[in-house]
Amino acid sequence: MKILVAGGAGFIGSHVQDAYLALGHEVVVIDNLYTGRKDFVNRDCRFYEVDIRDAESIVEIFERERFDVVNHHAAQMDVRASVADPVFDADVNILGGLNLLQASVKTGVKQFIFASTGGAIYGEQDTFPADENHLLRPVSPYGVSKLSLEKYIDFYAKTYGLRCFIARYANIYGPRQNPDGEAGVVAIFSRRLVSGEMPTINGDGKQTRDFVYVADVVEANVVVLDHGENSVLNIGTGRETDINRIFSILATTSGKSVEPHHGPAKKGEQRRSVLDNRRAKKILGWVPSTDIREGLEKTYAYFSMEEETIR
Ligand code: NAD
């Protein structure tokens, strides 16, 4: 198949691109390198440095390439940036996404895969873990923009018969995650520990997240290619891990003797977030297989290697 990975120079998209290539698919990447890195784009991909907001260029690329599948991972994904500038967030995440949807129906794309978010659209949860029927109460413009594109995708599926898969991700971690962002606690802690700096735990560290290793997320993006139905599925582990535990495993992995350092709690930060993955198991047969300790060790090893290369 010929597959477009939008945002393929980023953390998750670049792993998805590698997996599709390894399976023998033809892969094209588009990315404006806003947070992505050119060196994450596989040499076996055709790469267009383009902004998904540039409707004219997007249509040109779609008409030239004629994709079977569009896998959409490109986004403005900084929650704080979305609060500071909701217009920019909506421009990229809603209008940019719409450009991809419009070009998809115009050029006969068969399947559209979208990286959405569980945590940011369910908001403060009433039930733990949250399943796909949980109330949708996004508390940031980022959550609102992701949810809006979900609704548009539903419209395109119903109106044009575009086969759609919406993956509501939990907290994804692993090699290539950006350690300079506001989120991505695993990447931030790993980079700090590797470079001998002390990571700061916000507040008491008892806030929980559902951490999924990136290889498991890639697997979901692979199995869904053979999935004929439209679906909205949580991609999570169903397990809560608190930030203190993440720190403790990474600190042990580093072999350094470091004591946790707690800073002030982040205002408005969600206390608990965990996704029910039973529907993904039932519909896709997808089960995350990486244990948190194993995933953290692999991630730490990656950041150590990166540090070595820089030196
Ligand atoms: P990332 O920032 O590494 O990847 C996003 C990619 O999109 C980058 O390569 C960036 O350069 C590109 N991009 C941004 N704006 C663009 C634009 N206007 N035009 C073209 N390309 C653009 O982030 P990630 O963690 O790999 O996230 C990938 C997707 O998964 C995002 O849609 C994000 O919302 C979603 N998601 C991620 C997580 C997580 O825990 N990382 C959780 C839930 C959802």
mmCIF file of C-alpha atoms and ligand atoms in Angstrom:
data_model
loop_
_atom_site.group_PDB
_atom_site.id
_atom_site.type_symbol
_atom_site.label_atom_id
_atom_site.label_comp_id
_atom_site.label_asym_id
_atom_site.label_seq_id
_atom_site.Cartn_x
_atom_site.Cartn_y
_atom_site.Cartn_z
ATOM 1 C CA MET A 1 0.000 0.000 0.000
ATOM 2 C CA LYS A 2 1.029 3.603 -0.371
ATOM 3 C CA ILE A 3 0.787 5.366 2.982
ATOM 4 C CA LEU A 4 1.166 9.000 3.964
ATOM 5 C CA VAL A 5 2.456 9.643 7.479
ATOM 6 C CA ALA A 6 1.686 13.268 8.340
ATOM 7 C CA GLY A 7 3.967 14.246 11.218
ATOM 8 C CA GLY A 8 6.345 11.412 10.320
ATOM 9 C CA ALA A 9 9.386 13.408 11.483
ATOM 10 C CA GLY A 10 8.022 13.441 15.025
ATOM 11 C CA PHE A 11 8.326 11.046 17.939
ATOM 12 C CA ILE A 12 5.432 8.605 17.310
ATOM 13 C CA GLY A 13 5.024 9.220 13.558
ATOM 14 C CA SER A 14 8.665 8.362 12.835
ATOM 15 C CA HIS A 15 8.297 4.964 14.527
ATOM 16 C CA VAL A 16 5.066 4.343 12.612
ATOM 17 C CA GLN A 17 6.831 5.240 9.343
ATOM 18 C CA ASP A 18 9.655 2.747 10.106
ATOM 19 C CA ALA A 19 7.166 -0.045 10.874
ATOM 20 C CA TYR A 20 5.185 0.519 7.670
ATOM 21 C CA LEU A 21 8.404 0.481 5.604
ATOM 22 C CA ALA A 22 9.553 -2.729 7.303
ATOM 23 C CA LEU A 23 6.265 -4.328 6.251
ATOM 24 C CA GLY A 24 6.987 -3.450 2.622
ATOM 25 C CA HIS A 25 4.629 -0.479 2.244
ATOM 26 C CA GLU A 26 5.563 2.592 0.236
ATOM 27 C CA VAL A 27 5.735 5.482 2.713
ATOM 28 C CA VAL A 28 5.624 9.233 2.140
ATOM 29 C CA VAL A 29 6.183 11.674 5.014
ATOM 30 C CA ILE A 30 4.984 15.241 5.277
ATOM 31 C CA ASP A 31 6.128 17.422 8.165
ATOM 32 C CA ASN A 32 7.032 21.094 8.628
ATOM 33 C CA LEU A 33 9.689 20.194 11.239
ATOM 34 C CA TYR A 34 7.953 22.338 13.858
ATOM 35 C CA THR A 35 8.988 19.861 16.564
ATOM 36 C CA GLY A 36 10.018 16.991 14.292
ATOM 37 C CA ARG A 37 13.564 16.170 13.166
ATOM 38 C CA LYS A 38 14.687 15.565 9.613
ATOM 39 C CA ASP A 39 17.064 12.822 10.794
ATOM 40 C CA PHE A 40 14.059 10.849 12.094
ATOM 41 C CA VAL A 41 12.710 10.581 8.539
ATOM 42 C CA ASN A 42 13.703 7.224 7.109
ATOM 43 C CA ARG A 43 15.841 7.429 3.942
ATOM 44 C CA ASP A 44 13.490 5.006 2.256
ATOM 45 C CA CYS A 45 10.611 7.505 2.522
ATOM 46 C CA ARG A 46 9.821 10.339 0.192
ATOM 47 C CA PHE A 47 9.798 13.481 2.334
ATOM 48 C CA TYR A 48 7.939 16.745 1.752
ATOM 49 C CA GLU A 49 8.735 19.595 4.115
ATOM 50 C CA VAL A 50 5.307 21.175 4.120
ATOM 51 C CA ASP A 51 2.824 22.658 6.543
ATOM 52 C CA ILE A 52 -0.548 20.870 6.745
ATOM 53 C CA ARG A 53 -2.147 24.351 6.830
ATOM 54 C CA ASP A 54 -0.956 24.943 3.265
ATOM 55 C CA ALA A 55 -4.076 23.563 1.525
ATOM 56 C CA GLU A 56 -2.795 24.102 -2.006
ATOM 57 C CA SER A 57 0.462 22.196 -1.505
ATOM 58 C CA ILE A 58 -1.365 19.428 0.354
ATOM 59 C CA VAL A 59 -3.781 18.846 -2.534
ATOM 60 C CA GLU A 60 -0.890 18.907 -5.024
ATOM 61 C CA ILE A 61 0.968 16.228 -3.052
ATOM 62 C CA PHE A 62 -2.159 14.070 -2.699
ATOM 63 C CA GLU A 63 -2.912 14.334 -6.424
ATOM 64 C CA ARG A 64 0.656 13.435 -7.363
ATOM 65 C CA GLU A 65 1.060 10.573 -4.882
ATOM 66 C CA ARG A 66 -2.450 8.998 -4.706
ATOM 67 C CA PHE A 67 -2.314 7.471 -1.227
ATOM 68 C CA ASP A 68 -4.276 4.413 -0.119
ATOM 69 C CA VAL A 69 -3.974 5.322 3.560
ATOM 70 C CA VAL A 70 -3.399 8.576 5.448
ATOM 71 C CA ASN A 71 -1.953 8.291 8.937
ATOM 72 C CA HIS A 72 -2.285 11.673 10.647
ATOM 73 C CA HIS A 73 0.135 12.312 13.506
ATOM 74 C CA ALA A 74 0.962 15.973 12.758
ATOM 75 C CA ALA A 75 -0.151 18.344 15.496
ATOM 76 C CA GLN A 76 0.487 21.262 17.753
ATOM 77 C CA MET A 77 0.512 19.164 20.911
ATOM 78 C CA ASP A 78 1.681 21.533 23.617
ATOM 79 C CA VAL A 79 -1.240 22.030 26.035
ATOM 80 C CA ARG A 80 0.201 25.237 27.501
ATOM 81 C CA ALA A 81 0.817 26.662 24.023
ATOM 82 C CA SER A 82 -2.815 25.899 23.197
ATOM 83 C CA VAL A 83 -3.933 27.913 26.222
ATOM 84 C CA ALA A 84 -1.637 30.803 25.280
ATOM 85 C CA ASP A 85 -2.692 30.796 21.622
ATOM 86 C CA PRO A 86 -5.914 28.861 20.929
ATOM 87 C CA VAL A 87 -6.114 30.299 17.410
ATOM 88 C CA PHE A 88 -2.764 28.802 16.406
ATOM 89 C CA ASP A 89 -3.727 25.496 18.012
ATOM 90 C CA ALA A 90 -7.027 25.380 16.102
ATOM 91 C CA ASP A 91 -5.323 26.467 12.888
ATOM 92 C CA VAL A 92 -2.942 23.492 12.951
ATOM 93 C CA ASN A 93 -5.075 20.856 14.656
ATOM 94 C CA ILE A 94 -8.484 21.609 13.141
ATOM 95 C CA LEU A 95 -7.898 23.444 9.846
ATOM 96 C CA GLY A 96 -4.693 21.515 9.063
ATOM 97 C CA GLY A 97 -6.528 18.252 9.751
ATOM 98 C CA LEU A 98 -9.411 19.356 7.543
ATOM 99 C CA ASN A 99 -6.988 20.001 4.682
ATOM 100 C CA LEU A 100 -5.866 16.373 4.936
ATOM 101 C CA LEU A 101 -9.465 15.128 5.061
ATOM 102 C CA GLN A 102 -10.513 17.244 2.057
ATOM 103 C CA ALA A 103 -7.525 16.074 0.014
ATOM 104 C CA SER A 104 -8.253 12.471 1.069
ATOM 105 C CA VAL A 105 -11.811 12.433 -0.283
ATOM 106 C CA LYS A 106 -10.755 14.337 -3.386
ATOM 107 C CA THR A 107 -8.115 11.752 -4.306
ATOM 108 C CA GLY A 108 -9.799 8.500 -3.244
ATOM 109 C CA VAL A 109 -7.909 7.685 -0.030
ATOM 110 C CA LYS A 110 -9.400 4.501 1.466
ATOM 111 C CA GLN A 111 -8.472 4.792 5.140
ATOM 112 C CA PHE A 112 -7.758 7.711 7.475
ATOM 113 C CA ILE A 113 -5.986 7.049 10.787
ATOM 114 C CA PHE A 114 -5.944 9.839 13.377
ATOM 115 C CA ALA A 115 -3.812 10.170 16.525
ATOM 116 C CA SER A 116 -6.226 11.629 19.057
ATOM 117 C CA THR A 117 -5.916 11.807 22.817
ATOM 118 C CA GLY A 118 -7.711 10.132 25.702
ATOM 119 C CA GLY A 119 -6.455 12.159 28.655
ATOM 120 C CA ALA A 120 -7.045 15.602 27.132
ATOM 121 C CA ILE A 121 -10.561 14.910 25.863
ATOM 122 C CA TYR A 122 -11.988 12.978 28.824
ATOM 123 C CA GLY A 123 -10.688 15.637 31.237
ATOM 124 C CA GLU A 124 -11.003 14.875 34.966
ATOM 125 C CA GLN A 125 -12.310 11.335 34.960
ATOM 126 C CA ASP A 126 -15.423 10.098 36.772
ATOM 127 C CA THR A 127 -14.463 6.442 36.332
ATOM 128 C CA PHE A 128 -11.097 4.663 36.348
ATOM 129 C CA PRO A 129 -10.117 3.510 33.818
ATOM 130 C CA ALA A 130 -12.134 5.647 31.383
ATOM 131 C CA ASP A 131 -13.714 3.780 28.487
ATOM 132 C CA GLU A 132 -14.674 5.323 25.143
ATOM 133 C CA ASN A 133 -18.163 6.228 26.418
ATOM 134 C CA HIS A 134 -16.805 8.436 29.185
ATOM 135 C CA LEU A 135 -18.080 12.016 29.080
ATOM 136 C CA LEU A 136 -15.967 14.248 26.871
ATOM 137 C CA ARG A 137 -14.907 17.281 28.893
ATOM 138 C CA PRO A 138 -11.712 18.721 27.439
ATOM 139 C CA VAL A 139 -10.226 21.392 29.672
ATOM 140 C CA SER A 140 -7.737 22.886 27.206
ATOM 141 C CA PRO A 141 -7.965 24.267 23.663
ATOM 142 C CA TYR A 142 -5.707 21.336 22.655
ATOM 143 C CA GLY A 143 -8.344 18.860 23.926
ATOM 144 C CA VAL A 144 -11.067 20.846 22.185
ATOM 145 C CA SER A 145 -9.211 20.889 18.866
ATOM 146 C CA LYS A 146 -8.500 17.145 18.999
ATOM 147 C CA LEU A 147 -12.142 16.424 19.792
ATOM 148 C CA SER A 148 -13.291 18.733 16.974
ATOM 149 C CA LEU A 149 -11.237 16.844 14.421
ATOM 150 C CA GLU A 150 -12.715 13.579 15.731
ATOM 151 C CA LYS A 151 -16.176 14.995 14.993
ATOM 152 C CA TYR A 152 -15.141 16.139 11.507
ATOM 153 C CA ILE A 153 -13.686 12.697 10.822
ATOM 154 C CA ASP A 154 -17.010 11.162 11.785
ATOM 155 C CA PHE A 155 -18.687 13.519 9.312
ATOM 156 C CA TYR A 156 -16.294 12.488 6.497
ATOM 157 C CA ALA A 157 -16.786 8.800 7.326
ATOM 158 C CA LYS A 158 -20.574 9.091 7.174
ATOM 159 C CA THR A 159 -20.768 11.472 4.219
ATOM 160 C CA TYR A 160 -18.007 10.173 1.949
ATOM 161 C CA GLY A 161 -17.505 6.606 3.157
ATOM 162 C CA LEU A 162 -13.897 7.325 4.187
ATOM 163 C CA ARG A 163 -12.868 4.409 6.460
ATOM 164 C CA CYS A 164 -11.631 5.983 9.663
ATOM 165 C CA PHE A 165 -9.741 4.936 12.750
ATOM 166 C CA ILE A 166 -9.442 7.273 15.703
ATOM 167 C CA ALA A 167 -6.829 6.245 18.259
ATOM 168 C CA ARG A 168 -7.268 7.939 21.626
ATOM 169 C CA TYR A 169 -3.764 7.689 23.005
ATOM 170 C CA ALA A 170 -2.866 7.611 26.677
ATOM 171 C CA ASN A 171 0.642 8.906 27.594
ATOM 172 C CA ILE A 172 3.114 7.598 25.062
ATOM 173 C CA TYR A 173 6.815 7.344 25.893
ATOM 174 C CA GLY A 174 9.939 5.899 24.318
ATOM 175 C CA PRO A 175 13.004 6.687 22.203
ATOM 176 C CA ARG A 176 12.883 9.920 20.125
ATOM 177 C CA GLN A 177 10.388 11.674 22.405
ATOM 178 C CA ASN A 178 11.237 15.359 22.682
ATOM 179 C CA PRO A 179 12.794 16.054 26.115
ATOM 180 C CA ASP A 180 12.465 19.809 25.655
ATOM 181 C CA GLY A 181 8.676 19.885 25.525
ATOM 182 C CA GLU A 182 6.339 20.699 28.413
ATOM 183 C CA ALA A 183 5.022 17.115 28.545
ATOM 184 C CA GLY A 184 6.777 13.808 28.145
ATOM 185 C CA VAL A 185 7.894 13.287 31.716
ATOM 186 C CA VAL A 186 9.841 10.115 30.828
ATOM 187 C CA ALA A 187 11.906 11.926 28.198
ATOM 188 C CA ILE A 188 12.444 14.929 30.478
ATOM 189 C CA PHE A 189 13.563 12.820 33.462
ATOM 190 C CA SER A 190 15.741 10.549 31.282
ATOM 191 C CA ARG A 191 17.576 13.443 29.647
ATOM 192 C CA ARG A 192 18.174 15.121 33.007
ATOM 193 C CA LEU A 193 19.452 11.955 34.669
ATOM 194 C CA VAL A 194 21.718 11.148 31.733
ATOM 195 C CA SER A 195 23.279 14.611 31.857
ATOM 196 C CA GLY A 196 23.717 14.476 35.635
ATOM 197 C CA GLU A 197 20.997 17.029 36.399
ATOM 198 C CA MET A 198 18.317 16.571 39.022
ATOM 199 C CA PRO A 199 14.791 16.098 37.632
ATOM 200 C CA THR A 200 12.047 17.985 39.452
ATOM 201 C CA ILE A 201 8.848 16.173 40.364
ATOM 202 C CA ASN A 202 5.883 18.560 40.264
ATOM 203 C CA GLY A 203 3.996 18.485 43.572
ATOM 204 C CA ASP A 204 3.809 15.263 45.587
ATOM 205 C CA GLY A 205 4.387 13.048 42.524
ATOM 206 C CA LYS A 206 1.312 10.984 43.283
ATOM 207 C CA GLN A 207 -0.451 12.138 40.125
ATOM 208 C CA THR A 208 -0.952 9.147 37.827
ATOM 209 C CA ARG A 209 -0.853 8.556 34.089
ATOM 210 C CA ASP A 210 -1.319 5.584 31.799
ATOM 211 C CA PHE A 211 2.112 5.106 30.198
ATOM 212 C CA VAL A 212 2.250 3.189 26.907
ATOM 213 C CA TYR A 213 5.521 2.254 25.248
ATOM 214 C CA VAL A 214 5.799 3.587 21.696
ATOM 215 C CA ALA A 215 6.374 0.141 20.108
ATOM 216 C CA ASP A 216 2.964 -0.949 21.392
ATOM 217 C CA VAL A 217 1.363 2.151 19.868
ATOM 218 C CA VAL A 218 3.076 1.387 16.555
ATOM 219 C CA GLU A 219 1.600 -2.118 16.690
ATOM 220 C CA ALA A 220 -1.893 -0.609 16.984
ATOM 221 C CA ASN A 221 -1.173 1.540 13.882
ATOM 222 C CA VAL A 222 -0.107 -1.620 12.044
ATOM 223 C CA VAL A 223 -2.986 -3.948 12.938
ATOM 224 C CA VAL A 224 -5.541 -1.290 12.100
ATOM 225 C CA LEU A 225 -4.489 -1.360 8.424
ATOM 226 C CA ASP A 226 -6.378 -4.662 8.105
ATOM 227 C CA HIS A 227 -9.367 -3.400 10.032
ATOM 228 C CA GLY A 228 -12.435 -2.819 7.892
ATOM 229 C CA GLU A 229 -14.658 -0.903 10.301
ATOM 230 C CA ASN A 230 -14.743 2.709 11.457
ATOM 231 C CA SER A 231 -13.755 2.841 15.103
ATOM 232 C CA VAL A 232 -12.745 5.029 17.995
ATOM 233 C CA LEU A 233 -10.491 3.159 20.404
ATOM 234 C CA ASN A 234 -8.494 3.925 23.513
ATOM 235 C CA ILE A 235 -4.842 2.980 23.158
ATOM 236 C CA GLY A 236 -3.680 2.610 26.727
ATOM 237 C CA THR A 237 -2.614 -0.052 29.194
ATOM 238 C CA GLY A 238 -5.442 0.274 31.729
ATOM 239 C CA ARG A 239 -2.752 0.689 34.405
ATOM 240 C CA GLU A 240 -1.975 3.793 36.428
ATOM 241 C CA THR A 241 1.600 4.634 37.310
ATOM 242 C CA ASP A 242 2.498 7.607 39.450
ATOM 243 C CA ILE A 243 5.321 10.023 38.725
ATOM 244 C CA ASN A 244 7.254 8.977 41.846
ATOM 245 C CA ARG A 245 7.443 5.424 40.472
ATOM 246 C CA ILE A 246 8.624 6.662 37.070
ATOM 247 C CA PHE A 247 11.357 8.655 38.813
ATOM 248 C CA SER A 248 12.350 5.721 41.000
ATOM 249 C CA ILE A 249 12.662 3.216 38.105
ATOM 250 C CA LEU A 250 14.624 5.691 35.962
ATOM 251 C CA ALA A 251 16.886 6.660 38.873
ATOM 252 C CA THR A 252 17.650 2.968 39.555
ATOM 253 C CA THR A 253 18.234 2.350 35.839
ATOM 254 C CA SER A 254 20.694 5.258 35.727
ATOM 255 C CA GLY A 255 22.764 3.697 38.498
ATOM 256 C CA LYS A 256 23.193 7.179 39.991
ATOM 257 C CA SER A 257 22.418 7.952 43.569
ATOM 258 C CA VAL A 258 19.792 10.661 43.304
ATOM 259 C CA GLU A 259 17.125 11.688 45.722
ATOM 260 C CA PRO A 260 13.769 12.873 44.382
ATOM 261 C CA HIS A 261 13.404 16.639 44.349
ATOM 262 C CA HIS A 262 9.853 17.973 44.584
ATOM 263 C CA GLY A 263 8.853 21.379 43.206
ATOM 264 C CA PRO A 264 5.513 23.176 43.423
ATOM 265 C CA ALA A 265 2.483 21.409 41.953
ATOM 266 C CA LYS A 266 1.469 22.523 38.448
ATOM 267 C CA LYS A 267 -1.729 24.527 38.601
ATOM 268 C CA GLY A 268 -4.669 22.787 36.942
ATOM 269 C CA GLU A 269 -2.746 19.564 36.359
ATOM 270 C CA GLN A 270 -4.976 16.474 36.067
ATOM 271 C CA ARG A 271 -4.628 14.212 39.088
ATOM 272 C CA ARG A 272 -5.374 10.823 37.581
ATOM 273 C CA SER A 273 -5.643 9.590 34.018
ATOM 274 C CA VAL A 274 -6.003 5.992 32.849
ATOM 275 C CA LEU A 275 -7.693 4.453 29.809
ATOM 276 C CA ASP A 276 -9.717 1.280 29.490
ATOM 277 C CA ASN A 277 -8.286 -0.704 26.554
ATOM 278 C CA ARG A 278 -10.771 -3.574 26.463
ATOM 279 C CA ARG A 279 -12.476 -2.361 23.303
ATOM 280 C CA ALA A 280 -9.144 -2.235 21.414
ATOM 281 C CA LYS A 281 -8.419 -5.769 22.621
ATOM 282 C CA LYS A 282 -11.807 -6.989 21.433
ATOM 283 C CA ILE A 283 -11.944 -5.169 18.104
ATOM 284 C CA LEU A 284 -8.312 -5.190 16.999
ATOM 285 C CA GLY A 285 -6.879 -7.985 19.119
ATOM 286 C CA TRP A 286 -4.381 -5.330 20.243
ATOM 287 C CA VAL A 287 -2.704 -5.805 23.620
ATOM 288 C CA PRO A 288 0.191 -3.668 24.866
ATOM 289 C CA SER A 289 2.997 -6.056 25.721
ATOM 290 C CA THR A 290 5.789 -3.867 27.107
ATOM 291 C CA ASP A 291 6.144 -3.805 30.861
ATOM 292 C CA ILE A 292 6.768 -0.315 32.277
ATOM 293 C CA ARG A 293 10.205 -1.227 33.671
ATOM 294 C CA GLU A 294 11.354 -2.689 30.350
ATOM 295 C CA GLY A 295 10.022 0.339 28.430
ATOM 296 C CA LEU A 296 11.724 2.801 30.774
ATOM 297 C CA GLU A 297 15.042 0.933 30.540
ATOM 298 C CA LYS A 298 14.914 1.019 26.737
ATOM 299 C CA THR A 299 14.058 4.714 26.788
ATOM 300 C CA TYR A 300 16.877 5.530 29.211
ATOM 301 C CA ALA A 301 19.321 3.546 27.032
ATOM 302 C CA TYR A 302 18.254 5.636 24.032
ATOM 303 C CA PHE A 303 18.868 8.955 25.827
ATOM 304 C CA SER A 304 22.252 7.712 27.085
ATOM 305 C CA MET A 305 23.235 6.874 23.528
ATOM 306 C CA GLU A 306 22.036 10.298 22.293
ATOM 307 C CA GLU A 307 24.187 11.986 24.950
ATOM 308 C CA GLU A 308 27.209 9.919 23.863
ATOM 309 C CA THR A 309 26.707 11.020 20.239
ATOM 310 C CA ILE A 310 26.516 14.690 21.239
ATOM 311 C CA ARG A 311 29.772 14.482 23.235
HETATM 312 P P1 NAD B 1 5.675 15.307 18.001
HETATM 313 O O1 NAD B 1 5.620 16.764 18.303
HETATM 314 O O2 NAD B 1 6.972 14.602 18.130
HETATM 315 O O3 NAD B 1 5.086 15.023 16.534
HETATM 316 C C1 NAD B 1 4.241 15.915 15.857
HETATM 317 C C2 NAD B 1 4.815 16.119 14.463
HETATM 318 O O4 NAD B 1 3.937 16.991 13.750
HETATM 319 C C3 NAD B 1 6.197 16.813 14.483
HETATM 320 O O5 NAD B 1 7.091 16.128 13.643
HETATM 321 C C4 NAD B 1 5.902 18.223 13.971
HETATM 322 O O6 NAD B 1 7.008 18.805 13.310
HETATM 323 C C5 NAD B 1 4.722 17.946 13.056
HETATM 324 N N1 NAD B 1 3.912 19.151 12.823
HETATM 325 C C6 NAD B 1 3.459 20.040 13.754
HETATM 326 N N2 NAD B 1 2.758 21.027 13.159
HETATM 327 C C7 NAD B 1 2.755 20.745 11.831
HETATM 328 C C8 NAD B 1 2.213 21.394 10.700
HETATM 329 N N3 NAD B 1 1.519 22.540 10.813
HETATM 330 N N4 NAD B 1 2.416 20.856 9.472
HETATM 331 C C9 NAD B 1 3.130 19.712 9.327
HETATM 332 N N5 NAD B 1 3.673 19.031 10.373
HETATM 333 C C10 NAD B 1 3.488 19.541 11.604
HETATM 334 O O7 NAD B 1 4.570 14.628 18.923
HETATM 335 P P2 NAD B 1 4.164 13.111 19.178
HETATM 336 O O8 NAD B 1 4.260 12.866 20.634
HETATM 337 O O9 NAD B 1 4.873 12.207 18.230
HETATM 338 O O10 NAD B 1 2.614 13.172 18.816
HETATM 339 C C11 NAD B 1 2.106 12.689 17.579
HETATM 340 C C12 NAD B 1 0.588 12.771 17.606
HETATM 341 O O11 NAD B 1 0.073 11.966 18.673
HETATM 342 C C13 NAD B 1 0.031 14.184 17.835
HETATM 343 O O12 NAD B 1 -1.090 14.347 17.014
HETATM 344 C C14 NAD B 1 -0.389 14.189 19.280
HETATM 345 O O13 NAD B 1 -1.458 15.076 19.525
HETATM 346 C C15 NAD B 1 -0.822 12.735 19.462
HETATM 347 N N6 NAD B 1 -0.735 12.308 20.873
HETATM 348 C C16 NAD B 1 0.477 12.131 21.461
HETATM 349 C C17 NAD B 1 0.532 11.711 22.795
HETATM 350 C C18 NAD B 1 1.852 11.482 23.504
HETATM 351 O O14 NAD B 1 1.834 11.050 24.656
HETATM 352 N N7 NAD B 1 2.984 11.749 22.897
HETATM 353 C C19 NAD B 1 -0.640 11.493 23.523
HETATM 354 C C20 NAD B 1 -1.862 11.700 22.884
HETATM 355 C C21 NAD B 1 -1.893 12.083 21.542
#
